[in-house]
Tab-separated table of C-alpha atoms and ligand atoms in Angstrom:
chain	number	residue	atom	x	y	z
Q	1	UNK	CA	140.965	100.972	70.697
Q	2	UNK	CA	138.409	103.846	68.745
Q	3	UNK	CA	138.327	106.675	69.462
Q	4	UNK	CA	134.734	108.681	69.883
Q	5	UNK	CA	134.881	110.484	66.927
Q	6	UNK	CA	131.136	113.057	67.149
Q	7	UNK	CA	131.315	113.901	63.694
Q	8	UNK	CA	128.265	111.754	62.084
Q	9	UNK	CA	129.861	111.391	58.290
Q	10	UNK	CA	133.147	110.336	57.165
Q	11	UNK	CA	136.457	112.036	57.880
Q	12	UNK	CA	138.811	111.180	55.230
Q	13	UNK	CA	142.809	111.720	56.609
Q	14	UNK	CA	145.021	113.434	53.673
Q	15	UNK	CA	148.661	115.033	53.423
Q	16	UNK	CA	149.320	117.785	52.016
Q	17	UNK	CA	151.733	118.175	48.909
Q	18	UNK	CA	151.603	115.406	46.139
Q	19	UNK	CA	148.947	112.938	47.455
Q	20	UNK	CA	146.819	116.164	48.219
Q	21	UNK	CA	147.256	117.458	44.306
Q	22	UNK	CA	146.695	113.804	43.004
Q	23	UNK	CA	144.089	113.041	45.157
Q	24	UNK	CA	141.476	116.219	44.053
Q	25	UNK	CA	140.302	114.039	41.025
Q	26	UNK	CA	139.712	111.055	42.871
Q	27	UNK	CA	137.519	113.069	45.366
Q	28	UNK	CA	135.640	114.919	42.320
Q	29	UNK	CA	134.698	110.852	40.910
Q	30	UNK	CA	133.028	110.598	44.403
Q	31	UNK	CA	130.965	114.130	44.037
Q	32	UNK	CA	133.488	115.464	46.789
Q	33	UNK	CA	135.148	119.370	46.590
Q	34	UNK	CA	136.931	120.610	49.174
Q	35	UNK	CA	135.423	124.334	50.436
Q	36	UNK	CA	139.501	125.308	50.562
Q	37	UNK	CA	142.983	124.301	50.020
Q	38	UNK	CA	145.033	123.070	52.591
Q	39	UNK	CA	148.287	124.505	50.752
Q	40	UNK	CA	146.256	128.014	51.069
Q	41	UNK	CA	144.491	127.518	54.201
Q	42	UNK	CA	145.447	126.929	58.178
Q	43	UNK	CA	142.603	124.839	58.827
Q	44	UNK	CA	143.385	121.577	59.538
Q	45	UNK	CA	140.183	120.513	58.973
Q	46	UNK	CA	138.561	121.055	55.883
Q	47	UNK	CA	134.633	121.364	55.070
Q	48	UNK	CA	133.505	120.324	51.287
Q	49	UNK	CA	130.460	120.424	49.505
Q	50	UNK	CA	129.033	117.628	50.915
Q	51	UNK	CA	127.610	117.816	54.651
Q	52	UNK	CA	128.527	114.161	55.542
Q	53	UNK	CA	132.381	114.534	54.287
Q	54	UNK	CA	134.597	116.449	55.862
Q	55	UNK	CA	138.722	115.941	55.248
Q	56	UNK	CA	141.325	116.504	58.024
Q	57	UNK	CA	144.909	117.791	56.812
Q	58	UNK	CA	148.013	115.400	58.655
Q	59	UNK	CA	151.276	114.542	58.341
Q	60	UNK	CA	151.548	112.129	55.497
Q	61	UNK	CA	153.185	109.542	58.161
Q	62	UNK	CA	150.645	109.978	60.850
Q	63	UNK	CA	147.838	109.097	57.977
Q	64	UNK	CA	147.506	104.867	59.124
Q	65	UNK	CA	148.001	106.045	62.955
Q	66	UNK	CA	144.532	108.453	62.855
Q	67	UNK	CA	142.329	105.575	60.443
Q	68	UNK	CA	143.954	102.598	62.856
Q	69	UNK	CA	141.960	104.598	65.790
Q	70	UNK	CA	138.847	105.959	64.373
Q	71	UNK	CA	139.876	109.616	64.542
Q	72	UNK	CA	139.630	109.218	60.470
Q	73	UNK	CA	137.555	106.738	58.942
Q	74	UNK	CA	139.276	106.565	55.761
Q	75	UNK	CA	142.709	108.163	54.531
Q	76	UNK	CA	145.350	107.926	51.623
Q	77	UNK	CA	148.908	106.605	52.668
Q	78	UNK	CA	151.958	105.839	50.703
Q	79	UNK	CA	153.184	101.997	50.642
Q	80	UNK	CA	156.258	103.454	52.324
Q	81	UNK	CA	154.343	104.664	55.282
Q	82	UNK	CA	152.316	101.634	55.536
Q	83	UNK	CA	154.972	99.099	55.747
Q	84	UNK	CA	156.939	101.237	58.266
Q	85	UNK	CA	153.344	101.668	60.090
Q	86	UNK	CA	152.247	97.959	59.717
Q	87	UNK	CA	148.965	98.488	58.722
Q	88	UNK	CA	147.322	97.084	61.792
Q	89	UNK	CA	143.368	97.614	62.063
Q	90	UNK	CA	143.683	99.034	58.445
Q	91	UNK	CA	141.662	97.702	55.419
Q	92	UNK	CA	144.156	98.194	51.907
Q	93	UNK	CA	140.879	97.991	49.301
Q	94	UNK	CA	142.463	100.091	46.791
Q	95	UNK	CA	146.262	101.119	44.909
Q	96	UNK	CA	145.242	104.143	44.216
Q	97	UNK	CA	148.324	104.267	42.105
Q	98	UNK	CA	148.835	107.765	42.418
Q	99	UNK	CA	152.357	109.708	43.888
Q	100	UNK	CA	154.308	106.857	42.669
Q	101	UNK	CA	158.318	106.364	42.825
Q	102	UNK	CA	160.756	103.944	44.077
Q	103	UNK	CA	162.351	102.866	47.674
Q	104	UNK	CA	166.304	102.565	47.160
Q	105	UNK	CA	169.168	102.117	47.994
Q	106	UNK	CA	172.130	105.076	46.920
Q	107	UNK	CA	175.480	105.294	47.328
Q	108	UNK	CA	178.008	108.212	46.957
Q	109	UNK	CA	179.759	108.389	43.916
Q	110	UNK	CA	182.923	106.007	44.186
Q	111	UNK	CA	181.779	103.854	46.776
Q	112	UNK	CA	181.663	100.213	45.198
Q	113	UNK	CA	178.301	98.730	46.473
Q	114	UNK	CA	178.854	95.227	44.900
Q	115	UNK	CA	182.194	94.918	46.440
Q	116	UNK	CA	180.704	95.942	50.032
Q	117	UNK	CA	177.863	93.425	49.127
Q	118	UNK	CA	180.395	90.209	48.209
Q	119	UNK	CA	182.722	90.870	51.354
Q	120	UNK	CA	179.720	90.696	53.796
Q	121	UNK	CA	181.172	93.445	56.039
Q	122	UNK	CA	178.898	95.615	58.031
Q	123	UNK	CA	177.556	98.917	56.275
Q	124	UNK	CA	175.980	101.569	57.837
Q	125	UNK	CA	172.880	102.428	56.401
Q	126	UNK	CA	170.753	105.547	57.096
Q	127	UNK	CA	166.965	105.851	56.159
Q	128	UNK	CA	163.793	107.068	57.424
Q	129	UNK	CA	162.794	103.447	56.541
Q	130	UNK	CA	164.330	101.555	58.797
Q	131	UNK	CA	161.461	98.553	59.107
Q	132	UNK	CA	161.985	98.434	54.808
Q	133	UNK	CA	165.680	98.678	55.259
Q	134	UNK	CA	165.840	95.712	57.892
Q	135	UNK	CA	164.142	93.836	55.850
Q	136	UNK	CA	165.438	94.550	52.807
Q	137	UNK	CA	169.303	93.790	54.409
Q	138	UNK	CA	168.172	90.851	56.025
Q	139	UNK	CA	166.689	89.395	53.321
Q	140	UNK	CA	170.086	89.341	51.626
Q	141	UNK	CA	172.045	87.731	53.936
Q	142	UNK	CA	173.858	91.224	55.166
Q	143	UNK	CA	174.459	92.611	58.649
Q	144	UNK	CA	174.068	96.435	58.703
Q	145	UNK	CA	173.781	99.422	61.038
Q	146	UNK	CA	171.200	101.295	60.309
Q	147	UNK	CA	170.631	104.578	61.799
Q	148	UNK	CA	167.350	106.486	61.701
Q	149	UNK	CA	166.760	109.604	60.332
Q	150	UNK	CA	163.959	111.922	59.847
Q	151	UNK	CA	164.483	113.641	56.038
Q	152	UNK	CA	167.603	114.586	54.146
Q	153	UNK	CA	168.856	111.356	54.185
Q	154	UNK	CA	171.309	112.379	50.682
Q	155	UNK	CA	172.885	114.319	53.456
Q	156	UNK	CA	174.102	111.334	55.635
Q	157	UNK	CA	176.609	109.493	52.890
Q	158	UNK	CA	177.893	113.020	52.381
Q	159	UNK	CA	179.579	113.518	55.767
Q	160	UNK	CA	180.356	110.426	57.106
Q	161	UNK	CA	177.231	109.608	58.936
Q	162	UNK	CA	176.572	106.294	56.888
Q	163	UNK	CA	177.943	104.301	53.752
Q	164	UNK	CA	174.479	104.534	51.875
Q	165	UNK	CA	171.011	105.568	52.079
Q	166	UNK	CA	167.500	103.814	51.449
Q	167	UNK	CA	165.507	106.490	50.299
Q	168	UNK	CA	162.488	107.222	47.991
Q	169	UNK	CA	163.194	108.271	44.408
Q	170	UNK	CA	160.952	109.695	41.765
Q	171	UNK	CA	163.044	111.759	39.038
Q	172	UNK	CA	166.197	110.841	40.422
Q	173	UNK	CA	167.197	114.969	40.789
Q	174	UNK	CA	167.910	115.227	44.629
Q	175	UNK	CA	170.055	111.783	44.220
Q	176	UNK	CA	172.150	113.444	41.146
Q	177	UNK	CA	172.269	116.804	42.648
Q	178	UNK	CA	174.126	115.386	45.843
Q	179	UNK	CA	176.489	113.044	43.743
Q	180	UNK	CA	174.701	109.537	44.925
Q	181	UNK	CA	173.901	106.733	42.840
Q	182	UNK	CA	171.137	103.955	42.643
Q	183	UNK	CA	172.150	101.372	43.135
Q	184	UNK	CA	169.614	98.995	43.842
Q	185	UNK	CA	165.420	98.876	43.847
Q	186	UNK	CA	163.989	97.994	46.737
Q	187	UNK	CA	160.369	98.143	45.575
Q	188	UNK	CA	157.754	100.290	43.942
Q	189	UNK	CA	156.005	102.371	45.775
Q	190	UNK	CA	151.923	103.898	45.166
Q	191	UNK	CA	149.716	105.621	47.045
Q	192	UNK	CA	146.346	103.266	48.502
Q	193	UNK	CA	143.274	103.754	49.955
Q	194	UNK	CA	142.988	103.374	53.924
Q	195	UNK	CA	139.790	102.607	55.612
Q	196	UNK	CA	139.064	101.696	59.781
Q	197	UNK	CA	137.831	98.480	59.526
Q	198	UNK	CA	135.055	99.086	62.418
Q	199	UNK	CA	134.109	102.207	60.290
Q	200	UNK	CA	133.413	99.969	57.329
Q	201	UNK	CA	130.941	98.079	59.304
Q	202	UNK	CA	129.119	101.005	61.178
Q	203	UNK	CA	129.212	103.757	58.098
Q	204	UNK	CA	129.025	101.003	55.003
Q	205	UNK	CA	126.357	103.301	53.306
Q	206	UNK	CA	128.349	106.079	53.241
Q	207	UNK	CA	131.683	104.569	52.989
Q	208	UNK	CA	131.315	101.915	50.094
Q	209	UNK	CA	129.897	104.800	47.597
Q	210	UNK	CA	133.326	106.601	48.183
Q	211	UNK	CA	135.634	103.638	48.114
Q	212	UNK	CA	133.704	102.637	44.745
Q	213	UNK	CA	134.397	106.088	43.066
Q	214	UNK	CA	138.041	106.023	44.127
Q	215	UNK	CA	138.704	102.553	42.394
Q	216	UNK	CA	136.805	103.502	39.132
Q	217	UNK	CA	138.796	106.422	39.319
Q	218	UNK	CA	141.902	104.945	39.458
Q	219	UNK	CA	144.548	105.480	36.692
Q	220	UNK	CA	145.898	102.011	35.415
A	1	PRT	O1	157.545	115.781	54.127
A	1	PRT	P1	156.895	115.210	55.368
A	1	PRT	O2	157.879	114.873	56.438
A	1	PRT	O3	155.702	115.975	55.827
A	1	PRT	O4	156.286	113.808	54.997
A	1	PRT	P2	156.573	112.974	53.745
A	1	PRT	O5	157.885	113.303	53.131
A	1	PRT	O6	156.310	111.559	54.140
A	1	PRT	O7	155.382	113.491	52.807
A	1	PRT	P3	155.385	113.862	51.287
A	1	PRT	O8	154.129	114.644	51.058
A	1	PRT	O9	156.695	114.450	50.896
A	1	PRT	O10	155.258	112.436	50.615
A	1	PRT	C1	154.065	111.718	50.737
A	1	PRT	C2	154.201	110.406	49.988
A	1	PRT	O11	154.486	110.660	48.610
A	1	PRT	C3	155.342	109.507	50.445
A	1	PRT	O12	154.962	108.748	51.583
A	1	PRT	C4	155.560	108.632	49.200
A	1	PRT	O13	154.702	107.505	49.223
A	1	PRT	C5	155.144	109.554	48.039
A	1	PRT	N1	156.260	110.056	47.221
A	1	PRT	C6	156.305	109.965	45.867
A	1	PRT	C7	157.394	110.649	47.627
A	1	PRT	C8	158.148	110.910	46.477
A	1	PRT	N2	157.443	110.488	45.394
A	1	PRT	C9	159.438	111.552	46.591
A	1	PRT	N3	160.130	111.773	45.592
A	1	PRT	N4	157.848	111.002	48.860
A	1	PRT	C10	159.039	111.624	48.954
A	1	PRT	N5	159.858	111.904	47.886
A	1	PRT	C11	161.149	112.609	48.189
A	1	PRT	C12	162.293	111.621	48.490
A	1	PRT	O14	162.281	111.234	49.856
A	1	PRT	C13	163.536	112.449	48.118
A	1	PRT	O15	163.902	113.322	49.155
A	1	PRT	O16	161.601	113.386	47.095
A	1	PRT	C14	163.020	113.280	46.957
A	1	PRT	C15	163.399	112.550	45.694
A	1	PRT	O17	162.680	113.043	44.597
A	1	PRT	P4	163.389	113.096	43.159
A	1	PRT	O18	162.311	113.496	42.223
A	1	PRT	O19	164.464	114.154	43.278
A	1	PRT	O20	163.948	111.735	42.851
A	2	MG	MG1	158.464	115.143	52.169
């Protein structure tokens, strides 16, 4: 299903926060300025200097959900969000490589993850990532419980409500401040490049300038 979508140029989907900040110089390379800041402004959707590009200002998770239908043509999404989305009707054309960090698992001080691991016993796990965390369980041969949360996953370990966490990671500061421990990577995790696939077909003149910009922009 598209949606009808009366805007005639592109709307690119953004969060606010870190892929907004990281995402400004990749829109300069493609001639693109924003006429205000989301962090400043209400608007949810955002003129710029250019009359056929106009941005709309989501939820970082609801990014795939408004490309898959047309509402956006193009967008930037974590690889977190896109594996728990899974990416149908999206096209991946570029790792953007920007608001980068780590999907793992932590563990309150004390608890002895190996030893949990080697006796095969069920753990409960908590995570906003629960399609990564299935996977990531499975894949190792262990039955867990995982219950799904919404944020402040450190939290969870911390009074009971599971044995360990996968969560993202990026200085390591909100794992240290709540006494938990990495102990294992899950995967690396970078920001790509989102585009409708129908969009790409009907708006290739204006789309393929943009998505050309972003990759030479792109930070190895
Ligand atoms: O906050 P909201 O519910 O609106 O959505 P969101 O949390 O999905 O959005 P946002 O803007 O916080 O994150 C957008 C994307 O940035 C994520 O989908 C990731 O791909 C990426 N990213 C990069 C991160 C981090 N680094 C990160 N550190 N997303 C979240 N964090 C959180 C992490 O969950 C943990 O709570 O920051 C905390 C850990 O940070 P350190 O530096 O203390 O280790
Ligand atoms: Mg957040």
């Amino acid at each position: 299903m598209t949606v009808s979508n009366t805007f005639n140029g592109i709307t690119l989907a953004l969060s606010k926060g870190r892929i907004f900040e990281e995402t400004l110089p990749l829109l300069a390379a493609a001639g693109i300025e924003p006429a205000e800041s989301p962090e400043s402004s209400r608007k949810l959707i955002i003129e710029t200097n250019r009359a056929d590009v106009r941005l709309v200002i989501i939820r970082a998770s609801d990014t795939p959900t408004y490309v898959q239908y047309g509402a956006a043509d193009l967008g930037i999404a974590g690889k977190d969000v896109l594996i728990e989305h899974g990416g149908t009707g999206l096209y991946q054309p570029v790792d953007l490589n920007i608001a980068k960090c780590r999907m793992s698992v932590a563990v309150p001080a004390g608890f002895d993850y190996e030893a949990a691991v080697q006796r095969g016993g069920r753990i409960r796990v908590a995570s906003k990532y629960v399609r990564i965390a299935r996977e990531h369980f499975a894949a190792k041969g262990m039955h867990v419980d995982l219950i799904k949360l919404y944020g402040s996953m450190e939290l969870a370990p911390l009074v009971g409500l599971a044995d360990v966490i996968v969560d993202l990671v990026s200085t390591g500061g909100t794992l240290r401040a709540n006494k938990l421990q990495e102990v294992e990577e899950i995967m690396q995790i970078s920001s790509r490049l989102v585009v409708n696939q129908a969009a790409l077909k009907m708006k290739r003149e204006l789309l393929q300038p943009v998505i050309e910009a972003f990759a030479g922009a792109v930070k190895s």
